[in-house]
């Protein structure tokens, strides 16, 4: 196809597109809870499950979830990972990091709620020793909470 | 081939909503299920149409959409582009005999994304057309100029489309733009992309449409007023505008497929009303021609004749059309839903006076309408 | 829900050479696959009634609704086109769209095309726009999400870490050996168990040689009705069954160690195909395995071995090239991942296997094959069964 001696070129470009997304009543209330360092779940009156983050409706029963419940800030580790590579938004100074899914007491779901911290997570062997599926962790809030997902600074191992 | 029926529909308003996308989507889906009296998990399959990432900021949007569309652990797929695609796909699934009921859900929140021109500029290829600044409005302006030049269509005739459609929208509770306007208002509005004026261009709107489709037997069981799918057609055009005659689009091809399937020989006589996508006012005139509702080049005199008014012989866009409400992806399924409601006699205040036996719905998107879809419904 | 009205056949498949393809533009890459499928089937675009296209979200390559840009390359001008997209499962979803189209009677021949040019954009950045910015702003890219799932699976079944590690390494070795037999594969290199087990940690427990590459590539498949297939094709492959299931948006809402969307999709496909004992009845499986640990989970959830026991079966060689049910003889996703095409490649490879056209990858006498894909935030699974007999 390319009989000429031209090396096929590439073109570099960047797209930036701004959005403004409505949080709606359910998530607004959920984050209002964060401002008071509370974690609020919603309860389904059909299946009885308490889910976080708060939901406007139950994805399975498809009924509105209008009952609010404050849930515990401690829970059990469902799973975790040790992230040791950089990608968009995660730069070399941010790794390694240890994301965790936690099942908070009083809820019926796992919650991908942030990172494990409070000790030297750079040391993989130490992480692998301390962080266990089934282990217990608790939320450590930032001093200054703003009502968003970054208000929980990290999760601390308690057992 | 199995017959496909529309059991029921629910539509959201077009004005910017403070609900989250998840809450906003849930409402019409729940409304349809409750109206029909079936549970989410009793529907056999789901087909959703949501934005490509650029219109929603969400990639692989079926990931987010699944909860509110009700598709948890059900056979499911997602179409991209105009939502008439999702309608066609859902119909194919019923025709295949594998499913008896399919829910179609389409969603967008125009209030959350930048203006459509910013987003449609991303349709352009990065090498040749993007550096030229082309997007749907600049492309439409070139199409309008050609249309006026070739057929002598006047600015007044184009403005009449806006006056008619926004007038109709005053009676549509879901319409986004509710404003009585005159031909002078339109002609005096800002020239944003000559020869297009601001009021000749559609807004950007929120919108969710949920529609339950069923096989013949199931549709009769679920509603006493099923609306039947009689025909559909769709066609894709070539990408580069310079390679096309902008006034001979693939709409003719899509329409002929739909008419053939529906057994329609004389659309101008046999179709009682039409909902036509017209993001730019002149496109309603051009598209009436290409759909065979009037002769070629006669779109201007067609609107002058009053035929397309609510009370005319062939009302076009009694809902107010896309000029009154433009949720980018859902707008095609809105046309189908509005047509179905007219046939059911449930369009509310914008129900047309005469009995609707056969209705046409049209969807289109891309530069000068690179894709067109046509759906024919009957009672 | 009933069985499908009309039988559907695969009458041709075509793929590009996969890898870093800076040598061609994106539409030209798609054209390469389309040229190959028409050569394979011996028909032309005039015989095609409809087109289905799919890729990952437009952010991957920076062109919105890229079916417009691709219209000419797809030979779609003047034809109906559907554009199906379901994330990683897109390749299977577009195949299923084509199958429904033929089964409905509205088309006799449908051209299905999937493509990706991962090197033109930032795939991880794209995947970070799958979770919303309000409630999941800190959720990481695909390797993070799927490694979390692998860890959940190991924890849930209390699987010994060393045993899972060894089994995942065997999967990697087998796939890389397969890739060496596949002239179109992106990654073509020999790896050893030790190399895999000692590779750099990417996202624990996943190490570098447990992860798929980012590939450019396209795949095209022609589906046809029974009458057309019999006329055109000496040896068609037949669609025996298909399933698709999706789970909630929030991964924690469901148990991801016993992956119900995989189980649900497979069970539906098996039911249609009349399969009751998949490991015994299937001759070959093309499983969507961007991560080795995931292939282990899929072996369980696709019903190929009991839950929690995949490592034992793998270590016993059950799924190796000379085992009872060879998995991913093509090298799988681990050697080629042009995402929008990947699920369709699985189906194309399944069709080539049951028609004896798989060349050096051929599993002797294969008659019944499974193809699979997954996607979303640990959410979507699709299965299509392809057989040599109607
Ligand atoms: Zn519930």
PDB file of N, CA and C and ligand atoms in Angstrom, chain A residues 44 46-49 58 60-62, ligand 1:
ATOM      1  N   UNK A  44     -33.947  -0.915  51.981  1.00  0.00           N
ATOM      2  CA  UNK A  44     -35.022  -1.339  51.093  1.00  0.00           C
ATOM      3  C   UNK A  44     -36.082  -2.060  51.910  1.00  0.00           C
ATOM      4  N   UNK A  46     -38.403  -3.878  50.767  1.00  0.00           N
ATOM      5  CA  UNK A  46     -38.789  -5.160  50.170  1.00  0.00           C
ATOM      6  C   UNK A  46     -37.817  -6.257  50.606  1.00  0.00           C
ATOM      7  N   UNK A  47     -36.517  -6.037  50.319  1.00  0.00           N
ATOM      8  CA  UNK A  47     -35.538  -7.089  50.615  1.00  0.00           C
ATOM      9  C   UNK A  47     -34.833  -6.842  51.953  1.00  0.00           C
ATOM     10  N   UNK A  48     -35.035  -5.673  52.521  1.00  0.00           N
ATOM     11  CA  UNK A  48     -34.478  -5.386  53.833  1.00  0.00           C
ATOM     12  C   UNK A  48     -33.013  -5.014  53.833  1.00  0.00           C
ATOM     13  N   UNK A  49     -32.381  -4.938  52.653  1.00  0.00           N
ATOM     14  CA  UNK A  49     -30.950  -4.641  52.622  1.00  0.00           C
ATOM     15  C   UNK A  49     -30.686  -3.159  52.899  1.00  0.00           C
ATOM     16  N   UNK A  58     -33.914   0.518  45.142  1.00  0.00           N
ATOM     17  CA  UNK A  58     -33.180  -0.749  45.220  1.00  0.00           C
ATOM     18  C   UNK A  58     -33.017  -1.305  43.806  1.00  0.00           C
ATOM     19  N   UNK A  60     -32.475  -4.161  42.764  1.00  0.00           N
ATOM     20  CA  UNK A  60     -33.092  -5.473  42.541  1.00  0.00           C
ATOM     21  C   UNK A  60     -34.609  -5.418  42.664  1.00  0.00           C
ATOM     22  N   UNK A  61     -35.102  -4.853  43.758  1.00  0.00           N
ATOM     23  CA  UNK A  61     -36.560  -4.810  43.988  1.00  0.00           C
ATOM     24  C   UNK A  61     -37.218  -3.691  43.199  1.00  0.00           C
ATOM     25  N   UNK A  62     -36.430  -2.685  42.815  1.00  0.00           N
ATOM     26  CA  UNK A  62     -36.871  -1.561  42.002  1.00  0.00           C
ATOM     27  C   UNK A  62     -37.953  -0.738  42.694  1.00  0.00           C
TER      28      UNK A  62
HETATM   29 ZN1  LIG D   1     -34.561  -4.471  47.696  1.00  0.00          ZN
END
